[in-house]
């Protein structure tokens, strides 16, 4: 049996915390604008400029952003949505709620990125209404043949960029800004966090107006309608608070420092982790910024117990969706199922000191 231990000397993730935040938070209470006030607008504007997109719609989480994206489309039960098998369940939950048919593509060998051979074949076969591309762990995934299929078949593309804010890959534009809607997470276990938060981006004015309304129980973004509280869509209360936006602004200001730390942490593991039982999942630092440092380990339970004994917390990483949607032929999803079985996240996160990591790695090398 796995024993849950509460206080670890080495938690699995140390988020960035700006020490000056305490003094700044007090000031927003003075303004009496705690839900979607000036700080939220300020953060939306900063993100718009940085990502070079027309619209940023801030919300309460990456899950909320995906939910909002799902609500802008006229989906019917049975409409096909294709995404990759290895992703967090939040990618598909909004579409399961709408009774859509989820089709899953495999990932590439020992990598979390989608296998485009598998994805493009499934697109041709199932003619999806929407494809959700997932940019996992600070890596952007794009493909020319996919773009050709999109031009021909006219499906919508949502980019789940929850784990990949600030990544360009080999593209000119940032991941999450290349198709219809991009969804991002600024949760506590991401490089840039606002404790809880996320946002949608789009360059399409009509979609942006819908997203803004959906965030506010469907009440239209036009001020005159908002005053009358007339809903034009079905939505929920998904408005972020200025308190969270305040955290987001401070973290965003430190993005370059945070990104550099994340790269240094990965490099430290790459240089010092010399245990053949722990196979590092490779990231190309030229194009990517890893949020998580992950290894493949044959006996997760045994490794978990070893780490527990040394007060090291590990995380079992992203699991595959075929566990939830059971009607798939497993042999088509071999690579992602393999990852789901053996992948573990090691202690990481932008607030870790390299000194602590060296100590952790010394212990891990003895496993
Ligand atoms: C791939 C992916 N999509 C969506 C989400 C949901 O984001 P949030 O936790 O902010 O709701 C996550 C969260 O980790 C994620 O990893």
Short mmCIF file of N, CA, C and O in Angstrom, two decimals, residues 44-91:
data_model
loop_
_atom_site.label_atom_id
_atom_site.label_comp_id
_atom_site.label_asym_id
_atom_site.label_seq_id
_atom_site.Cartn_x
_atom_site.Cartn_y
_atom_site.Cartn_z
N UNK A 44 -4.56 41.10 -18.37
CA UNK A 44 -5.01 40.74 -19.73
C UNK A 44 -4.24 41.55 -20.78
O UNK A 44 -3.79 41.00 -21.80
N UNK A 45 -4.05 42.85 -20.52
CA UNK A 45 -3.34 43.69 -21.49
C UNK A 45 -1.88 43.29 -21.64
O UNK A 45 -1.34 43.26 -22.74
N UNK A 46 -1.27 42.96 -20.51
CA UNK A 46 0.15 42.55 -20.57
C UNK A 46 0.30 41.25 -21.38
O UNK A 46 1.22 41.10 -22.18
N UNK A 47 -0.62 40.32 -21.15
CA UNK A 47 -0.55 39.03 -21.85
C UNK A 47 -0.82 39.20 -23.35
O UNK A 47 -0.18 38.57 -24.19
N UNK A 48 -1.76 40.11 -23.65
CA UNK A 48 -2.10 40.39 -25.05
C UNK A 48 -0.86 40.88 -25.80
O UNK A 48 -0.55 40.43 -26.89
N UNK A 49 -0.15 41.80 -25.15
CA UNK A 49 1.03 42.40 -25.79
C UNK A 49 2.14 41.35 -25.95
O UNK A 49 2.72 41.22 -27.02
N UNK A 50 2.38 40.60 -24.89
CA UNK A 50 3.46 39.60 -24.91
C UNK A 50 3.20 38.51 -25.96
O UNK A 50 4.07 38.16 -26.75
N UNK A 51 1.97 37.99 -25.95
CA UNK A 51 1.65 36.88 -26.86
C UNK A 51 1.30 37.34 -28.27
O UNK A 51 1.14 36.53 -29.17
N UNK A 52 1.16 38.67 -28.41
CA UNK A 52 0.83 39.26 -29.70
C UNK A 52 -0.49 38.69 -30.24
O UNK A 52 -0.55 38.20 -31.37
N UNK A 53 -1.52 38.74 -29.41
CA UNK A 53 -2.86 38.30 -29.83
C UNK A 53 -3.85 39.43 -29.61
O UNK A 53 -3.64 40.33 -28.80
N UNK A 54 -4.97 39.35 -30.31
CA UNK A 54 -5.98 40.40 -30.23
C UNK A 54 -6.75 40.36 -28.91
O UNK A 54 -7.11 41.40 -28.36
N UNK A 55 -7.03 39.12 -28.41
CA UNK A 55 -7.89 39.02 -27.22
C UNK A 55 -7.33 38.03 -26.22
O UNK A 55 -6.94 36.92 -26.59
N UNK A 56 -7.32 38.44 -24.95
CA UNK A 56 -7.02 37.53 -23.84
C UNK A 56 -8.19 37.61 -22.88
O UNK A 56 -8.58 38.70 -22.46
N UNK A 57 -8.77 36.48 -22.55
CA UNK A 57 -9.92 36.46 -21.63
C UNK A 57 -9.50 35.65 -20.42
O UNK A 57 -9.44 34.42 -20.45
N UNK A 58 -9.19 36.37 -19.35
CA UNK A 58 -8.69 35.73 -18.13
C UNK A 58 -9.83 35.05 -17.39
O UNK A 58 -10.95 35.57 -17.37
N UNK A 59 -9.53 33.92 -16.76
CA UNK A 59 -10.57 33.20 -16.01
C UNK A 59 -9.95 32.51 -14.79
O UNK A 59 -8.82 32.82 -14.40
N UNK A 60 -10.71 31.60 -14.20
CA UNK A 60 -10.32 31.06 -12.89
C UNK A 60 -9.36 29.86 -12.95
O UNK A 60 -8.80 29.49 -11.93
N UNK A 61 -9.21 29.24 -14.10
CA UNK A 61 -8.29 28.08 -14.22
C UNK A 61 -8.14 27.71 -15.69
O UNK A 61 -8.90 28.19 -16.54
N UNK A 62 -7.18 26.83 -15.95
CA UNK A 62 -7.04 26.29 -17.31
C UNK A 62 -8.27 25.46 -17.68
O UNK A 62 -8.70 25.46 -18.83
N UNK A 63 -8.82 24.77 -16.68
CA UNK A 63 -10.03 23.97 -16.92
C UNK A 63 -11.18 24.88 -17.35
O UNK A 63 -11.92 24.58 -18.29
N UNK A 64 -11.33 26.04 -16.66
CA UNK A 64 -12.38 27.00 -17.01
C UNK A 64 -12.17 27.51 -18.44
O UNK A 64 -13.13 27.67 -19.20
N UNK A 65 -10.90 27.75 -18.79
CA UNK A 65 -10.60 28.25 -20.14
C UNK A 65 -11.05 27.21 -21.18
O UNK A 65 -11.67 27.56 -22.19
N UNK A 66 -10.76 25.94 -20.91
CA UNK A 66 -11.17 24.87 -21.85
C UNK A 66 -12.69 24.75 -21.90
O UNK A 66 -13.28 24.54 -22.96
N UNK A 67 -13.33 24.90 -20.74
CA UNK A 67 -14.79 24.85 -20.71
C UNK A 67 -15.37 25.99 -21.56
O UNK A 67 -16.28 25.78 -22.38
N UNK A 68 -14.83 27.19 -21.37
CA UNK A 68 -15.32 28.34 -22.14
C UNK A 68 -15.14 28.10 -23.64
O UNK A 68 -16.04 28.39 -24.45
N UNK A 69 -13.96 27.56 -24.01
CA UNK A 69 -13.70 27.29 -25.44
C UNK A 69 -14.72 26.28 -25.97
O UNK A 69 -15.21 26.41 -27.10
N UNK A 70 -15.06 25.28 -25.15
CA UNK A 70 -16.02 24.27 -25.62
C UNK A 70 -17.41 24.87 -25.83
O UNK A 70 -18.16 24.42 -26.68
N UNK A 71 -17.74 25.91 -25.04
CA UNK A 71 -19.08 26.47 -25.09
C UNK A 71 -19.32 27.41 -26.27
O UNK A 71 -20.46 27.76 -26.58
N UNK A 72 -18.24 27.88 -26.91
CA UNK A 72 -18.47 28.80 -28.04
C UNK A 72 -18.96 28.04 -29.28
O UNK A 72 -19.49 28.64 -30.21
N UNK A 73 -18.76 26.72 -29.29
CA UNK A 73 -19.15 25.97 -30.48
C UNK A 73 -20.49 25.27 -30.29
O UNK A 73 -20.82 24.85 -29.19
N UNK A 74 -21.21 25.17 -31.40
CA UNK A 74 -22.52 24.55 -31.37
C UNK A 74 -22.32 23.03 -31.47
O UNK A 74 -22.32 22.47 -32.56
N UNK A 75 -22.12 22.39 -30.32
CA UNK A 75 -21.81 20.95 -30.33
C UNK A 75 -23.05 20.12 -30.06
O UNK A 75 -23.87 20.49 -29.21
N UNK A 76 -23.14 19.01 -30.79
CA UNK A 76 -24.28 18.10 -30.57
C UNK A 76 -23.74 16.79 -30.00
O UNK A 76 -22.59 16.44 -30.27
N UNK A 77 -24.59 16.06 -29.25
CA UNK A 77 -24.14 14.75 -28.76
C UNK A 77 -23.63 13.89 -29.91
O UNK A 77 -24.27 13.85 -30.97
N UNK A 78 -22.48 13.27 -29.71
CA UNK A 78 -21.92 12.40 -30.76
C UNK A 78 -20.94 13.10 -31.67
O UNK A 78 -20.22 12.44 -32.43
N UNK A 79 -20.87 14.45 -31.62
CA UNK A 79 -19.85 15.15 -32.43
C UNK A 79 -18.47 14.65 -32.00
O UNK A 79 -18.21 14.47 -30.80
N UNK A 80 -17.58 14.49 -32.99
CA UNK A 80 -16.27 13.89 -32.68
C UNK A 80 -15.25 14.96 -32.30
O UNK A 80 -15.08 15.97 -32.98
N UNK A 81 -14.57 14.70 -31.20
CA UNK A 81 -13.45 15.53 -30.74
C UNK A 81 -12.23 14.63 -30.69
O UNK A 81 -12.29 13.55 -30.08
N UNK A 82 -11.15 15.05 -31.32
CA UNK A 82 -9.93 14.22 -31.26
C UNK A 82 -8.86 14.95 -30.46
O UNK A 82 -8.64 16.15 -30.63
N UNK A 83 -8.22 14.21 -29.57
CA UNK A 83 -7.07 14.75 -28.85
C UNK A 83 -6.11 13.61 -28.56
O UNK A 83 -6.30 12.48 -29.03
N UNK A 84 -5.05 13.87 -27.80
CA UNK A 84 -4.10 12.79 -27.52
C UNK A 84 -4.46 12.06 -26.25
O UNK A 84 -5.08 12.63 -25.34
N UNK A 85 -4.06 10.80 -26.21
CA UNK A 85 -4.41 9.93 -25.08
C UNK A 85 -3.74 10.41 -23.79
O UNK A 85 -4.32 10.33 -22.72
N UNK A 86 -2.50 10.89 -23.92
CA UNK A 86 -1.78 11.30 -22.72
C UNK A 86 -1.98 12.79 -22.49
O UNK A 86 -1.31 13.63 -23.07
N UNK A 87 -2.93 13.11 -21.66
CA UNK A 87 -3.15 14.51 -21.26
C UNK A 87 -3.96 14.50 -19.97
O UNK A 87 -4.52 13.48 -19.57
N UNK A 88 -4.01 15.66 -19.32
CA UNK A 88 -4.81 15.76 -18.11
C UNK A 88 -6.29 15.74 -18.51
O UNK A 88 -6.67 16.29 -19.53
N UNK A 89 -7.10 15.10 -17.68
CA UNK A 89 -8.51 14.88 -17.98
C UNK A 89 -9.27 16.19 -18.28
O UNK A 89 -10.28 16.18 -18.99
N UNK A 90 -8.74 17.30 -17.77
CA UNK A 90 -9.38 18.61 -18.01
C UNK A 90 -9.48 18.92 -19.50
O UNK A 90 -10.35 19.69 -19.92
N UNK A 91 -8.59 18.33 -20.31
CA UNK A 91 -8.64 18.57 -21.77
C UNK A 91 -9.99 18.14 -22.34
O UNK A 91 -10.54 18.79 -23.23
#
